[in-house]
Amino acid sequence: GYGIPAGIIVSLWVLTRRSGGSRWVHELLWRIPLLWRVARPLALARFSLCFKFTLETGMHIKDALRTAFGASGNPAFQARAPVAGAAVAGGESLTAALEKTGLFDDEYIAVVGVAEESGSVMERMQWLARHYGERAEEALSVLASACAILIWIMVAGFMIFFIFRMYFAYFAQIGRFV
């Protein structure tokens, strides 16, 4: 029982080191609601901030997208960079390109759409980075609280287990002498 957490960590490490496994593992972890609530805003905040900086340098939008998807730090995001790049290279709008990836929620797409129409993409990317960064902080706080509660429950469970174990061992010894 004590080796289960270590086994899970080693299994995830092995799966993420295989070619293509990292993307698969991240997409699988995204199916867990609490982890998705943390990983997604973090990736979106990093993507938005990097995209803003690359646009400020005057980099071509296709290269800026590729760089921003890479900067997200998430293999599932990085794997979808070619989809967005191909859409932009094909003449589609930034909003349509991001929507095709399936990674961005309706709120994000709506903000990018309005920013694209008004010509304020860089300013909105800065705002999106800050907004999703705050969401990630809130989600990390909830995750940390949940982990703390889980650890307390596990410690209490171990204590109760060992108290009952000592109790039954004690009465078993008394029963042998009576």
N, CA and C atoms as an extended XYZ file, in Angstrom:
534
Properties=species:S:1:pos:R:3:atomname:S:1:resname:S:1:resid:I:1 pbc="F F F"
N         0.794       -1.198        0.000 N   GLY     1
C         0.000        0.000        0.000 CA  GLY     1
C         0.840        1.268        0.000 C   GLY     1
N         2.026        1.201        0.634 N   TYR     2
C         2.849        2.404        0.717 CA  TYR     2
C         3.514        2.730       -0.625 C   TYR     2
N         3.651        1.754       -1.488 N   GLY     3
C         4.322        1.967       -2.761 CA  GLY     3
C         3.412        2.451       -3.879 C   GLY     3
N         2.114        2.570       -3.619 N   ILE     4
C         1.179        2.980       -4.667 CA  ILE     4
C         1.491        4.377       -5.195 C   ILE     4
N         1.687        5.394       -4.328 N   PRO     5
C         2.019        6.720       -4.885 CA  PRO     5
C         3.308        6.706       -5.703 C   PRO     5
N         4.312        5.992       -5.209 N   ALA     6
C         5.567        5.913       -5.952 CA  ALA     6
C         5.353        5.193       -7.283 C   ALA     6
N         4.534        4.157       -7.281 N   GLY     7
C         4.235        3.431       -8.514 CA  GLY     7
C         3.523        4.298       -9.534 C   GLY     7
N         2.607        5.124       -9.057 N   ILE     8
C         1.891        6.034       -9.964 CA  ILE     8
C         2.863        7.038      -10.569 C   ILE     8
N         3.726        7.607       -9.750 N   ILE     9
C         4.692        8.598      -10.236 CA  ILE     9
C         5.650        7.972      -11.238 C   ILE     9
N         6.160        6.787      -10.936 N   VAL    10
C         7.078        6.115      -11.864 CA  VAL    10
C         6.358        5.767      -13.166 C   VAL    10
N         5.117        5.304      -13.071 N   SER    11
C         4.348        4.981      -14.280 CA  SER    11
C         4.143        6.206      -15.160 C   SER    11
N         3.767        7.333      -14.548 N   LEU    12
C         3.599        8.568      -15.321 CA  LEU    12
C         4.911        9.017      -15.938 C   LEU    12
N         6.001        8.856      -15.197 N   TRP    13
C         7.317        9.246      -15.715 CA  TRP    13
C         7.681        8.398      -16.933 C   TRP    13
N         7.453        7.087      -16.829 N   VAL    14
C         7.760        6.192      -17.957 CA  VAL    14
C         6.877        6.528      -19.155 C   VAL    14
N         5.578        6.743      -18.926 N   LEU    15
C         4.664        7.055      -20.027 CA  LEU    15
C         5.007        8.370      -20.718 C   LEU    15
N         5.433        9.362      -19.951 N   THR    16
C         5.739       10.660      -20.555 CA  THR    16
C         7.076       10.656      -21.280 C   THR    16
N         7.933        9.699      -21.020 N   ARG    17
C         9.236        9.638      -21.701 CA  ARG    17
C         9.165        8.892      -23.032 C   ARG    17
N         8.104        8.192      -23.280 N   ARG    18
C         7.927        7.493      -24.558 CA  ARG    18
C         7.558        8.507      -25.639 C   ARG    18
N         7.878        8.216      -26.869 N   SER    19
C         7.546        9.152      -27.952 CA  SER    19
C         6.036        9.249      -28.103 C   SER    19
N         5.540       10.465      -28.011 N   GLY    20
C         4.110       10.694      -28.126 CA  GLY    20
C         3.341       10.411      -26.849 C   GLY    20
N         3.971        9.765      -25.888 N   GLY    21
C         3.290        9.414      -24.652 CA  GLY    21
C         2.958       10.606      -23.796 C   GLY    21
N         3.811       11.601      -23.844 N   SER    22
C         3.606       12.776      -23.012 CA  SER    22
C         2.295       13.469      -23.367 C   SER    22
N         2.040       13.612      -24.648 N   ARG    23
C         0.792       14.243      -25.084 CA  ARG    23
C        -0.406       13.411      -24.636 C   ARG    23
N        -0.322       12.124      -24.809 N   TRP    24
C        -1.399       11.223      -24.433 CA  TRP    24
C        -1.672       11.297      -22.933 C   TRP    24
N        -0.619       11.298      -22.126 N   VAL    25
C        -0.773       11.356      -20.677 CA  VAL    25
C        -1.400       12.685      -20.264 C   VAL    25
N        -0.947       13.790      -20.863 N   HIS    26
C        -1.523       15.084      -20.516 CA  HIS    26
C        -2.997       15.166      -20.903 C   HIS    26
N        -3.341       14.640      -22.057 N   GLU    27
C        -4.751       14.665      -22.451 CA  GLU    27
C        -5.586       13.766      -21.550 C   GLU    27
N        -5.005       12.677      -21.085 N   LEU    28
C        -5.703       11.797      -20.144 CA  LEU    28
C        -5.887       12.498      -18.793 C   LEU    28
N        -4.856       13.177      -18.318 N   LEU    29
C        -4.951       13.894      -17.046 CA  LEU    29
C        -5.957       15.037      -17.121 C   LEU    29
N        -6.140       15.594      -18.321 N   TRP    30
C        -7.107       16.676      -18.495 CA  TRP    30
C        -8.533       16.195      -18.285 C   TRP    30
N        -8.753       14.905      -18.342 N   ARG    31
C       -10.090       14.366      -18.139 CA  ARG    31
C       -10.471       14.366      -16.651 C   ARG    31
N        -9.476       14.565      -15.784 N   ILE    32
C        -9.724       14.653      -14.352 CA  ILE    32
C       -10.070       16.112      -14.046 C   ILE    32
N       -11.300       16.387      -13.624 N   PRO    33
C       -11.759       17.778      -13.506 CA  PRO    33
C       -10.868       18.690      -12.666 C   PRO    33
N       -10.412       18.232      -11.519 N   LEU    34
C        -9.616       19.098      -10.659 CA  LEU    34
C        -8.274       19.430      -11.312 C   LEU    34
N        -7.656       18.464      -11.971 N   LEU    35
C        -6.383       18.727      -12.646 CA  LEU    35
C        -6.582       19.605      -13.875 C   LEU    35
N        -7.687       19.415      -14.578 N   TRP    36
C        -7.990       20.234      -15.751 CA  TRP    36
C        -8.175       21.686      -15.335 C   TRP    36
N        -8.797       21.888      -14.180 N   ARG    37
C        -9.022       23.257      -13.706 CA  ARG    37
C        -7.715       23.967      -13.376 C   ARG    37
N        -6.642       23.217      -13.146 N   VAL    38
C        -5.336       23.816      -12.866 CA  VAL    38
C        -4.494       23.897      -14.140 C   VAL    38
N        -4.407       22.797      -14.875 N   ALA    39
C        -3.503       22.724      -16.030 CA  ALA    39
C        -3.939       23.638      -17.170 C   ALA    39
N        -5.212       23.697      -17.430 N   ARG    40
C        -5.705       24.473      -18.560 CA  ARG    40
C        -5.456       25.972      -18.398 C   ARG    40
N        -5.843       26.587      -17.271 N   PRO    41
C        -5.551       28.021      -17.130 CA  PRO    41
C        -4.059       28.340      -17.143 C   PRO    41
N        -3.247       27.439      -16.586 N   LEU    42
C        -1.805       27.665      -16.633 CA  LEU    42
C        -1.304       27.692      -18.074 C   LEU    42
N        -1.740       26.718      -18.857 N   ALA    43
C        -1.316       26.658      -20.257 CA  ALA    43
C        -1.843       27.858      -21.041 C   ALA    43
N        -3.081       28.249      -20.798 N   LEU    44
C        -3.656       29.397      -21.503 CA  LEU    44
C        -2.954       30.693      -21.126 C   LEU    44
N        -2.605       30.855      -19.870 N   ALA    45
C        -1.900       32.064      -19.437 CA  ALA    45
C        -0.524       32.135      -20.086 C   ALA    45
N         0.186       31.023      -20.103 N   ARG    46
C         1.524       31.009      -20.713 CA  ARG    46
C         1.439       31.229      -22.216 C   ARG    46
N         0.446       30.598      -22.854 N   PHE    47
C         0.254       30.781      -24.292 CA  PHE    47
C        -0.006       32.251      -24.603 C   PHE    47
N        -0.923       32.859      -23.857 N   SER    48
C        -1.320       34.246      -24.122 CA  SER    48
C        -0.156       35.208      -23.952 C   SER    48
N         0.599       35.030      -22.898 N   LEU    49
C         1.717       35.931      -22.642 CA  LEU    49
C         2.798       35.786      -23.714 C   LEU    49
N         3.117       34.565      -24.070 N   CYS    50
C         4.131       34.351      -25.104 CA  CYS    50
C         3.651       34.860      -26.457 C   CYS    50
N         2.382       34.645      -26.768 N   PHE    51
C         1.849       35.115      -28.048 CA  PHE    51
C         1.919       36.637      -28.129 C   PHE    51
N         1.623       37.306      -27.030 N   LYS    52
C         1.714       38.766      -26.984 CA  LYS    52
C         3.151       39.215      -27.261 C   LYS    52
N         4.100       38.576      -26.576 N   PHE    53
C         5.501       38.975      -26.750 CA  PHE    53
C         6.004       38.706      -28.163 C   PHE    53
N         5.608       37.578      -28.735 N   THR    54
C         6.070       37.277      -30.091 CA  THR    54
C         5.435       38.209      -31.115 C   THR    54
N         4.195       38.608      -30.897 N   LEU    55
C         3.566       39.575      -31.804 CA  LEU    55
C         4.243       40.942      -31.709 C   LEU    55
N         4.673       41.311      -30.511 N   GLU    56
C         5.352       42.592      -30.330 CA  GLU    56
C         6.686       42.643      -31.078 C   GLU    56
N         7.302       41.502      -31.279 N   THR    57
C         8.588       41.480      -31.991 CA  THR    57
C         8.411       41.601      -33.490 C   THR    57
N         7.198       41.464      -33.962 N   GLY    58
C         6.952       41.529      -35.399 CA  GLY    58
C         7.092       40.183      -36.092 C   GLY    58
N         7.139       39.131      -35.309 N   MET    59
C         7.244       37.781      -35.862 CA  MET    59
C         5.988       37.456      -36.667 C   MET    59
N         6.152       36.671      -37.723 N   HIS    60
C         5.008       36.235      -38.526 CA  HIS    60
C         4.048       35.464      -37.629 C   HIS    60
N         2.754       35.619      -37.870 N   ILE    61
C         1.741       35.049      -36.973 CA  ILE    61
C         1.826       33.522      -36.888 C   ILE    61
N         2.192       32.864      -37.980 N   LYS    62
C         2.311       31.404      -37.951 CA  LYS    62
C         3.441       30.988      -37.014 C   LYS    62
N         4.581       31.679      -37.091 N   ASP    63
C         5.702       31.383      -36.205 CA  ASP    63
C         5.383       31.775      -34.764 C   ASP    63
N         4.648       32.881      -34.613 N   ALA    64
C         4.261       33.322      -33.274 CA  ALA    64
C         3.349       32.290      -32.612 C   ALA    64
N         2.434       31.723      -33.381 N   LEU    65
C         1.552       30.687      -32.839 CA  LEU    65
C         2.349       29.449      -32.432 C   LEU    65
N         3.257       29.026      -33.295 N   ARG    66
C         4.068       27.839      -32.997 CA  ARG    66
C         4.872       28.055      -31.715 C   ARG    66
N         5.462       29.236      -31.587 N   THR    67
C         6.254       29.550      -30.405 CA  THR    67
C         5.370       29.611      -29.159 C   THR    67
N         4.207       30.222      -29.279 N   ALA    68
C         3.306       30.352      -28.129 CA  ALA    68
C         2.759       28.997      -27.692 C   ALA    68
N         2.411       28.140      -28.641 N   PHE    69
C         1.944       26.800      -28.276 CA  PHE    69
C         3.067       26.041      -27.565 C   PHE    69
N         4.297       26.208      -28.037 N   GLY    70
C         5.433       25.562      -27.386 CA  GLY    70
C         5.679       26.104      -25.988 C   GLY    70
N         5.475       27.412      -25.817 N   ALA    71
C         5.713       28.041      -24.522 CA  ALA    71
C         4.661       27.673      -23.489 C   ALA    71
N         3.562       27.101      -23.920 N   SER    72
C         2.514       26.719      -22.961 CA  SER    72
C         3.026       25.684      -21.969 C   SER    72
N         4.066       24.956      -22.353 N   GLY    73
C         4.614       23.945      -21.462 CA  GLY    73
C         3.766       22.700      -21.364 C   GLY    73
N         2.816       22.562      -22.266 N   ASN    74
C         1.906       21.426      -22.221 CA  ASN    74
C         1.973       20.689      -23.552 C   ASN    74
N         2.369       19.410      -23.532 N   PRO    75
C         2.496       18.653      -24.775 CA  PRO    75
C         1.208       18.566      -25.589 C   PRO    75
N         0.066       18.564      -24.936 N   ALA    76
C        -1.201       18.527      -25.676 CA  ALA    76
C        -1.385       19.823      -26.460 C   ALA    76
N        -0.993       20.953      -25.894 N   PHE    77
C        -1.040       22.229      -26.615 CA  PHE    77
C        -0.023       22.214      -27.753 C   PHE    77
N         1.179       21.774      -27.457 N   GLN    78
C         2.248       21.780      -28.449 CA  GLN    78
C         1.896       20.923      -29.662 C   GLN    78
N         1.182       19.844      -29.436 N   ALA    79
C         0.823       18.949      -30.541 CA  ALA    79
C        -0.207       19.577      -31.478 C   ALA    79
N        -0.936       20.563      -31.001 N   ARG    80
C        -1.968       21.189      -31.837 CA  ARG    80
C        -1.485       22.463      -32.532 C   ARG    80
N        -0.234       22.819      -32.341 N   ALA    81
C         0.316       24.011      -32.998 CA  ALA    81
C         0.228       23.922      -34.522 C   ALA    81
N         0.514       22.781      -35.134 N   PRO    82
C         0.407       22.713      -36.598 CA  PRO    82
C        -1.006       22.974      -37.118 C   PRO    82
N        -2.010       22.602      -36.359 N   VAL    83
C        -3.405       22.830      -36.776 CA  VAL    83
C        -3.661       24.327      -36.889 C   VAL    83
N        -3.272       25.069      -35.859 N   ALA    84
C        -3.485       26.519      -35.866 CA  ALA    84
C        -2.618       27.184      -36.923 C   ALA    84
N        -1.374       26.738      -37.043 N   GLY    85
C        -0.477       27.316      -38.041 CA  GLY    85
C        -0.978       27.102      -39.456 C   GLY    85
N        -1.476       25.911      -39.737 N   ALA    86
C        -2.001       25.611      -41.070 CA  ALA    86
C        -3.248       26.440      -41.361 C   ALA    86
N        -4.086       26.641      -40.359 N   ALA    87
C        -5.306       27.439      -40.557 CA  ALA    87
C        -4.955       28.888      -40.880 C   ALA    87
N        -3.996       29.450      -40.158 N   VAL    88
C        -3.586       30.833      -40.403 CA  VAL    88
C        -2.894       30.940      -41.762 C   VAL    88
N        -2.065       29.963      -42.084 N   ALA    89
C        -1.380       29.975      -43.381 CA  ALA    89
C        -2.390       29.842      -44.525 C   ALA    89
N        -3.507       29.194      -44.252 N   GLY    90
C        -4.559       29.038      -45.256 CA  GLY    90
C        -5.455       30.254      -45.383 C   GLY    90
N        -5.165       31.299      -44.625 N   GLY    91
C        -5.929       32.532      -44.757 CA  GLY    91
C        -7.052       32.701      -43.755 C   GLY    91
N        -7.166       31.788      -42.806 N   GLU    92
C        -8.228       31.915      -41.805 CA  GLU    92
C        -7.819       32.917      -40.731 C   GLU    92
N        -8.791       33.403      -40.007 N   SER    93
C        -8.517       34.374      -38.946 CA  SER    93
C        -7.870       33.670      -37.755 C   SER    93
N        -7.274       34.461      -36.891 N   LEU    94
C        -6.677       33.936      -35.660 CA  LEU    94
C        -7.741       33.248      -34.812 C   LEU    94
N        -8.900       33.844      -34.730 N   THR    95
C        -9.992       33.274      -33.944 CA  THR    95
C       -10.371       31.889      -34.468 C   THR    95
N       -10.517       31.762      -35.763 N   ALA    96
C       -10.872       30.468      -36.360 CA  ALA    96
C        -9.760       29.453      -36.147 C   ALA    96
N        -8.510       29.908      -36.253 N   ALA    97
C        -7.377       28.998      -36.067 CA  ALA    97
C        -7.337       28.458      -34.641 C   ALA    97
N        -7.547       29.320      -33.667 N   LEU    98
C        -7.540       28.873      -32.273 CA  LEU    98
C        -8.739       27.975      -31.981 C   LEU    98
N        -9.861       28.288      -32.588 N   GLU    99
C       -11.067       27.475      -32.382 CA  GLU    99
C       -10.887       26.063      -32.941 C   GLU    99
N       -10.149       25.940      -34.031 N   LYS   100
C        -9.941       24.620      -34.646 CA  LYS   100
C        -9.127       23.678      -33.774 C   LYS   100
N        -8.332       24.231      -32.867 N   THR   101
C        -7.513       23.366      -32.021 CA  THR   101
C        -8.338       22.624      -30.980 C   THR   101
N        -9.482       23.188      -30.594 N   GLY   102
C       -10.320       22.569      -29.578 CA  GLY   102
C        -9.803       22.751      -28.162 C   GLY   102
N        -8.813       23.603      -27.971 N   LEU   103
C        -8.218       23.806      -26.657 CA  LEU   103
C        -8.757       25.017      -25.913 C   LEU   103
N        -9.364       25.924      -26.636 N   PHE   104
C        -9.762       27.202      -26.065 CA  PHE   104
C       -11.267       27.225      -25.830 C   PHE   104
N       -11.659       27.744      -24.664 N   ASP   105
C       -13.085       27.799      -24.354 CA  ASP   105
C       -13.745       28.965      -25.082 C   ASP   105
N       -15.056       29.028      -24.992 N   ASP   106
C       -15.830       30.053      -25.699 CA  ASP   106
C       -15.454       31.460      -25.253 C   ASP   106
N       -15.187       31.624      -23.963 N   GLU   107
C       -14.811       32.941      -23.445 CA  GLU   107
C       -13.514       33.428      -24.097 C   GLU   107
N       -12.541       32.552      -24.156 N   TYR   108
C       -11.247       32.905      -24.747 CA  TYR   108
C       -11.414       33.263      -26.221 C   TYR   108
N       -12.151       32.425      -26.933 N   ILE   109
C       -12.375       32.655      -28.365 CA  ILE   109
C       -13.104       33.969      -28.593 C   ILE   109
N       -14.098       34.275      -27.760 N   ALA   110
C       -14.847       35.520      -27.902 CA  ALA   110
C       -13.949       36.736      -27.680 C   ALA   110
N       -13.089       36.674      -26.673 N   VAL   111
C       -12.184       37.797      -26.397 CA  VAL   111
C       -11.211       37.989      -27.556 C   VAL   111
N       -10.677       36.893      -28.073 N   VAL   112
C        -9.749       36.987      -29.208 CA  VAL   112
C       -10.474       37.517      -30.444 C   VAL   112
N       -11.712       37.081      -30.656 N   GLY   113
C       -12.479       37.562      -31.806 CA  GLY   113
C       -12.705       39.060      -31.760 C   GLY   113
N       -13.092       39.562      -30.601 N   VAL   114
C       -13.309       41.006      -30.454 CA  VAL   114
C       -11.986       41.756      -30.605 C   VAL   114
N       -10.919       41.214      -30.020 N   ALA   115
C        -9.610       41.862      -30.119 CA  ALA   115
C        -9.120       41.896      -31.559 C   ALA   115
N        -9.376       40.832      -32.282 N   GLU   116
C        -8.958       40.774      -33.682 CA  GLU   116
C        -9.711       41.807      -34.514 C   GLU   116
N       -10.999       41.948      -34.251 N   GLU   117
C       -11.810       42.928      -34.985 CA  GLU   117
C       -11.404       44.363      -34.653 C   GLU   117
N       -11.051       44.604      -33.402 N   SER   118
C       -10.725       45.967      -32.981 CA  SER   118
C        -9.240       46.305      -33.131 C   SER   118
N        -8.423       45.318      -33.462 N   GLY   119
C        -6.994       45.578      -33.638 CA  GLY   119
C        -6.221       45.690      -32.337 C   GLY   119
N        -6.731       45.083      -31.297 N   SER   120
C        -6.060       45.160      -29.990 CA  SER   120
C        -5.670       43.774      -29.475 C   SER   120
N        -5.132       42.957      -30.367 N   VAL   121
C        -4.806       41.576      -29.997 CA  VAL   121
C        -3.750       41.544      -28.900 C   VAL   121
N        -2.696       42.356      -29.019 N   MET   122
C        -1.624       42.319      -28.025 CA  MET   122
C        -2.129       42.711      -26.636 C   MET   122
N        -2.951       43.759      -26.569 N   GLU   123
C        -3.473       44.191      -25.273 CA  GLU   123
C        -4.383       43.140      -24.657 C   GLU   123
N        -5.211       42.517      -25.478 N   ARG   124
C        -6.116       41.483      -24.981 CA  ARG   124
C        -5.348       40.234      -24.569 C   ARG   124
N        -4.265       39.915      -25.252 N   MET   125
C        -3.452       38.758      -24.856 CA  MET   125
C        -2.843       39.003      -23.475 C   MET   125
N        -2.427       40.233      -23.227 N   GLN   126
C        -1.911       40.576      -21.898 CA  GLN   126
C        -3.012       40.391      -20.857 C   GLN   126
N        -4.216       40.864      -21.163 N   TRP   127
C        -5.338       40.722      -20.249 CA  TRP   127
C        -5.677       39.249      -20.032 C   TRP   127
N        -5.694       38.458      -21.131 N   LEU   128
C        -6.001       37.028      -21.021 CA  LEU   128
C        -4.955       36.309      -20.175 C   LEU   128
N        -3.695       36.676      -20.344 N   ALA   129
C        -2.635       36.055      -19.540 CA  ALA   129
C        -2.856       36.330      -18.057 C   ALA   129
N        -3.187       37.551      -17.731 N   ARG   130
C        -3.434       37.911      -16.334 CA  ARG   130
C        -4.698       37.207      -15.809 C   ARG   130
N        -5.756       37.210      -16.623 N   HIS   131
C        -7.031       36.597      -16.233 CA  HIS   131
C        -6.871       35.095      -15.970 C   HIS   131
N        -6.253       34.384      -16.899 N   TYR   132
C        -6.097       32.940      -16.723 CA  TYR   132
C        -5.031       32.613      -15.677 C   TYR   132
N        -4.083       33.506      -15.473 N   GLY   133
C        -3.121       33.321      -14.390 CA  GLY   133
C        -3.808       33.369      -13.033 C   GLY   133
N        -4.756       34.312      -12.891 N   GLU   134
C        -5.529       34.399      -11.647 CA  GLU   134
C        -6.401       33.155      -11.458 C   GLU   134
N        -6.984       32.676      -12.541 N   ARG   135
C        -7.791       31.450      -12.450 CA  ARG   135
C        -6.921       30.262      -12.018 C   ARG   135
N        -5.716       30.207      -12.562 N   ALA   136
C        -4.807       29.112      -12.203 CA  ALA   136
C        -4.423       29.190      -10.728 C   ALA   136
N        -4.175       30.395      -10.225 N   GLU   137
C        -3.851       30.559       -8.807 CA  GLU   137
C        -5.000       30.082       -7.927 C   GLU   137
N        -6.225       30.440       -8.296 N   GLU   138
C        -7.386       29.996       -7.525 CA  GLU   138
C        -7.516       28.480       -7.551 C   GLU   138
N        -7.321       27.893       -8.728 N   ALA   139
C        -7.438       26.442       -8.855 CA  ALA   139
C        -6.320       25.733       -8.090 C   ALA   139
N        -5.126       26.299       -8.109 N   LEU   140
C        -4.021       25.707       -7.348 CA  LEU   140
C        -4.300       25.777       -5.852 C   LEU   140
N        -4.923       26.848       -5.417 N   SER   141
C        -5.289       26.981       -4.008 CA  SER   141
C        -6.293       25.900       -3.615 C   SER   141
N        -7.280       25.673       -4.459 N   VAL   142
C        -8.275       24.629       -4.196 CA  VAL   142
C        -7.610       23.252       -4.198 C   VAL   142
N        -6.718       23.014       -5.161 N   LEU   143
C        -6.017       21.728       -5.237 CA  LEU   143
C        -5.150       21.513       -4.000 C   LEU   143
N        -4.454       22.552       -3.559 N   ALA   144
C        -3.618       22.426       -2.362 CA  ALA   144
C        -4.469       22.133       -1.135 C   ALA   144
N        -5.614       22.794       -1.027 N   SER   145
C        -6.517       22.532        0.106 CA  SER   145
C        -7.041       21.103        0.061 C   SER   145
N        -7.407       20.644       -1.129 N   ALA   146
C        -7.911       19.274       -1.272 CA  ALA   146
C        -6.826       18.262       -0.905 C   ALA   146
N        -5.599       18.521       -1.330 N   CYS   147
C        -4.494       17.623       -0.987 CA  CYS   147
C        -4.232       17.624        0.516 C   CYS   147
N        -4.294       18.798        1.147 N   ALA   148
C        -4.094       18.873        2.595 CA  ALA   148
C        -5.159       18.076        3.338 C   ALA   148
N        -6.406       18.209        2.917 N   ILE   149
C        -7.491       17.454        3.554 CA  ILE   149
C        -7.287       15.958        3.351 C   ILE   149
N        -6.902       15.569        2.140 N   LEU   150
C        -6.656       14.154        1.852 CA  LEU   150
C        -5.527       13.598        2.716 C   LEU   150
N        -4.470       14.374        2.898 N   ILE   151
C        -3.356       13.923        3.736 CA  ILE   151
C        -3.803       13.772        5.184 C   ILE   151
N        -4.584       14.721        5.685 N   TRP   152
C        -5.088       14.604        7.055 CA  TRP   152
C        -5.971       13.372        7.214 C   TRP   152
N        -6.796       13.093        6.247 N   ILE   153
C        -7.661       11.907        6.308 CA  ILE   153
C        -6.818       10.639        6.305 C   ILE   153
N        -5.774       10.613        5.471 N   MET   154
C        -4.899        9.433        5.428 CA  MET   154
C        -4.169        9.246        6.756 C   MET   154
N        -3.659       10.331        7.330 N   VAL   155
C        -2.963       10.238        8.621 CA  VAL   155
C        -3.929        9.744        9.696 C   VAL   155
N        -5.128       10.299        9.724 N   ALA   156
C        -6.131        9.858       10.702 CA  ALA   156
C        -6.463        8.385       10.503 C   ALA   156
N        -6.586        7.957        9.239 N   GLY   157
C        -6.868        6.559        8.956 CA  GLY   157
C        -5.769        5.638        9.450 C   GLY   157
N        -4.514        6.028        9.211 N   PHE   158
C        -3.392        5.220        9.706 CA  PHE   158
C        -3.385        5.161       11.228 C   PHE   158
N        -3.639        6.299       11.862 N   MET   159
C        -3.653        6.319       13.329 CA  MET   159
C        -4.753        5.418       13.870 C   MET   159
N        -5.945        5.518       13.304 N   ILE   160
C        -7.060        4.677       13.748 CA  ILE   160
C        -6.743        3.206       13.522 C   ILE   160
N        -6.152        2.882       12.376 N   PHE   161
C        -5.780        1.502       12.070 CA  PHE   161
C        -4.817        0.964       13.112 C   PHE   161
N        -3.768        1.719       13.419 N   PHE   162
C        -2.767        1.231       14.361 CA  PHE   162
C        -3.290        1.205       15.798 C   PHE   162
N        -4.180        2.117       16.161 N   ILE   163
C        -4.782        2.074       17.491 CA  ILE   163
C        -5.596        0.798       17.651 C   ILE   163
N        -6.431        0.469       16.654 N   PHE   164
C        -7.222       -0.757       16.736 CA  PHE   164
C        -6.338       -1.993       16.683 C   PHE   164
N        -5.277       -1.929       15.925 N   ARG   165
C        -4.362       -3.069       15.839 CA  ARG   165
C        -3.712       -3.328       17.202 C   ARG   165
N        -3.260       -2.255       17.860 N   MET   166
C        -2.662       -2.416       19.192 CA  MET   166
C        -3.713       -2.888       20.195 C   MET   166
N        -4.922       -2.362       20.089 N   TYR   167
C        -6.016       -2.733       20.987 CA  TYR   167
C        -6.297       -4.231       20.885 C   TYR   167
N        -6.459       -4.730       19.670 N   PHE   168
C        -6.762       -6.146       19.498 CA  PHE   168
C        -5.581       -7.029       19.877 C   PHE   168
N        -4.355       -6.569       19.619 N   ALA   169
C        -3.184       -7.348       20.034 CA  ALA   169
C        -3.097       -7.416       21.557 C   ALA   169
N        -3.409       -6.336       22.226 N   TYR   170
C        -3.384       -6.286       23.697 CA  TYR   170
C        -4.407       -7.252       24.275 C   TYR   170
N        -5.634       -7.210       23.767 N   PHE   171
C        -6.654       -8.104       24.309 CA  PHE   171
C        -6.437       -9.556       23.904 C   PHE   171
N        -5.745       -9.768       22.810 N   ALA   172
C        -5.409      -11.132       22.454 CA  ALA   172
C        -4.399      -11.695       23.446 C   ALA   172
N        -3.443      -10.888       23.897 N   GLN   173
C        -2.471      -11.322       24.901 CA  GLN   173
C        -3.147      -11.568       26.234 C   GLN   173
N        -4.077      -10.694       26.615 N   ILE   174
C        -4.803      -10.895       27.885 CA  ILE   174
C        -5.619      -12.157       27.819 C   ILE   174
N        -6.240      -12.431       26.684 N   GLY   175
C        -7.049      -13.637       26.508 CA  GLY   175
C        -6.229      -14.917       26.602 C   GLY   175
N        -4.970      -14.865       26.251 N   ARG   176
C        -4.127      -16.051       26.351 CA  ARG   176
C        -3.797      -16.396       27.796 C   ARG   176
N        -3.785      -15.398       28.665 N   PHE   177
C        -3.435      -15.638       30.059 CA  PHE   177
C        -4.655      -15.935       30.934 C   PHE   177
N        -5.826      -15.680       30.461 N   VAL   178
C        -7.026      -15.894       31.278 CA  VAL   178
C        -7.560      -17.273       31.119 C   VAL   178
